Amino acid sequence: MSIVKINALTVPDEQREILEKRFASRAGAVENSDGFEWFELLRPVEGTDQYLVYTRWRDEASFQAWMEGPMKAAHQGGGEGGGERPKPAASGSSVWSFEVVQQAAPKGE
C-alpha cells in the first residue's frame, strides 16, 4: 500500500500568510512526480502553531526520487530574479513517515 509523509512545520503567526502564498505558488511542483498520489496543506485552527504538509506516495522509492530531484532543485534555487533565497517561513520542521495499512472512502449512493 501507499506511504504518507507528514512534514510538521512550526510557523509563527506573522509568517502564516507568507507560508501559504509560497505553497500556492508551487502549484504543480509535485503533482507530476511519478508515484505521487495526494497533497494537502493543513492550517492549524487552535492549540498549535504547526502546519502539516501531507503527501501520499505509491512507495518510498517514489518519495525519495522526488526528494532527490524536483524538491531538491526547487529548494536550492535563489529567490525571484536570481537574488538571495528568501528566509524560511517556518522556524522548525519535523517529518513523520507512515505506511497506509487501512483506508476507507465514502460509500457510493
Short mmCIF file of C-alpha atoms in Angstrom, two decimals:
data_model
loop_
_atom_site.label_atom_id
_atom_site.label_comp_id
_atom_site.label_asym_id
_atom_site.label_seq_id
_atom_site.Cartn_x
_atom_site.Cartn_y
_atom_site.Cartn_z
CA MET A 1 0.00 0.00 0.00
CA SER A 2 0.89 3.67 -0.13
CA ILE A 3 3.11 5.63 2.21
CA VAL A 4 2.37 9.00 3.82
CA LYS A 5 4.87 11.72 4.68
CA ILE A 6 3.77 14.49 7.03
CA ASN A 7 6.02 17.49 7.46
CA ALA A 8 5.12 19.34 10.67
CA LEU A 9 6.16 22.98 10.21
CA THR A 10 6.32 25.36 13.17
CA VAL A 11 5.09 28.69 11.76
CA PRO A 12 4.88 31.91 13.81
CA ASP A 13 1.62 33.86 13.35
CA GLU A 14 3.33 36.63 11.38
CA GLN A 15 4.68 34.08 8.84
CA ARG A 16 1.43 32.17 8.14
CA GLU A 17 0.36 34.22 5.13
CA ILE A 18 3.87 34.00 3.64
CA LEU A 19 3.93 30.21 4.03
CA GLU A 20 0.51 29.79 2.43
CA LYS A 21 1.43 32.06 -0.50
CA ARG A 22 4.63 30.10 -1.09
CA PHE A 23 2.73 26.83 -1.20
CA ALA A 24 0.12 28.35 -3.52
CA SER A 25 2.85 29.50 -5.91
CA ARG A 26 4.36 25.99 -6.03
CA ALA A 27 1.24 24.59 -7.71
CA GLY A 28 2.23 21.72 -9.98
CA ALA A 29 5.63 21.23 -8.35
CA VAL A 30 4.82 17.75 -7.03
CA GLU A 31 1.68 16.74 -8.93
CA ASN A 32 3.54 15.43 -11.99
CA SER A 33 6.02 13.33 -10.00
CA ASP A 34 5.95 9.60 -10.62
CA GLY A 35 4.27 7.83 -7.72
CA PHE A 36 2.67 10.97 -6.27
CA GLU A 37 -0.90 10.38 -5.03
CA TRP A 38 -2.05 13.29 -2.83
CA PHE A 39 -1.08 16.63 -1.24
CA GLU A 40 -2.72 18.77 1.45
CA LEU A 41 -1.50 21.81 3.38
CA LEU A 42 -3.29 21.84 6.74
CA ARG A 43 -3.59 25.15 8.65
CA PRO A 44 -3.83 24.92 12.44
CA VAL A 45 -7.14 26.08 13.88
CA GLU A 46 -6.37 26.12 17.59
CA GLY A 47 -3.88 24.89 20.15
CA THR A 48 -0.77 24.75 17.96
CA ASP A 49 1.41 26.79 15.63
CA GLN A 50 2.21 23.77 13.43
CA TYR A 51 1.08 23.47 9.84
CA LEU A 52 1.00 19.92 8.47
CA VAL A 53 2.12 19.20 4.92
CA TYR A 54 0.54 15.86 3.97
CA THR A 55 1.78 13.95 0.93
CA ARG A 56 0.89 10.42 -0.12
CA TRP A 57 3.09 8.29 -2.39
CA ARG A 58 2.85 4.93 -4.15
CA ASP A 59 6.04 3.81 -2.34
CA GLU A 60 9.17 5.04 -0.54
CA ALA A 61 11.21 4.93 -3.77
CA SER A 62 8.82 7.42 -5.44
CA PHE A 63 9.11 9.81 -2.49
CA GLN A 64 12.91 9.55 -2.43
CA ALA A 65 13.11 10.17 -6.20
CA TRP A 66 11.08 13.36 -5.74
CA MET A 67 13.22 14.44 -2.76
CA GLU A 68 16.45 13.96 -4.70
CA GLY A 69 15.12 15.50 -7.91
CA PRO A 70 12.39 18.16 -8.18
CA MET A 71 12.17 19.02 -4.46
CA LYS A 72 15.93 19.40 -4.05
CA ALA A 73 16.18 21.57 -7.16
CA ALA A 74 13.30 23.80 -6.01
CA HIS A 75 14.86 24.39 -2.59
CA GLN A 76 18.39 25.05 -3.86
CA GLY A 77 17.49 27.83 -6.28
CA GLY A 78 17.82 31.50 -5.49
CA GLY A 79 14.99 33.94 -4.99
CA GLU A 80 13.00 35.55 -7.74
CA GLY A 81 15.15 37.32 -10.28
CA GLY A 82 18.20 35.31 -9.19
CA GLY A 83 18.52 37.15 -5.88
CA GLU A 84 19.07 35.68 -2.46
CA ARG A 85 16.87 32.83 -1.35
CA PRO A 86 14.01 34.12 0.87
CA LYS A 87 14.08 33.48 4.62
CA PRO A 88 12.13 30.33 5.61
CA ALA A 89 8.59 30.98 6.86
CA ALA A 90 8.83 28.07 9.32
CA SER A 91 11.03 28.15 12.39
CA GLY A 92 11.16 24.37 12.71
CA SER A 93 10.33 21.21 10.80
CA SER A 94 9.85 17.52 11.54
CA VAL A 95 8.99 14.78 9.02
CA TRP A 96 6.81 11.84 10.06
CA SER A 97 6.55 8.68 7.92
CA PHE A 98 3.67 6.22 7.85
CA GLU A 99 2.57 3.17 5.88
CA VAL A 100 -1.10 3.02 4.94
CA VAL A 101 -2.44 -0.23 6.43
CA GLN A 102 -6.17 0.51 6.19
CA GLN A 103 -8.24 3.01 4.27
CA ALA A 104 -11.87 3.78 3.57
CA ALA A 105 -13.79 6.00 1.19
CA PRO A 106 -17.42 7.17 1.31
CA LYS A 107 -19.84 4.53 0.08
CA GLY A 108 -21.48 5.29 -3.25
CA GLU A 109 -25.06 6.41 -3.09
#
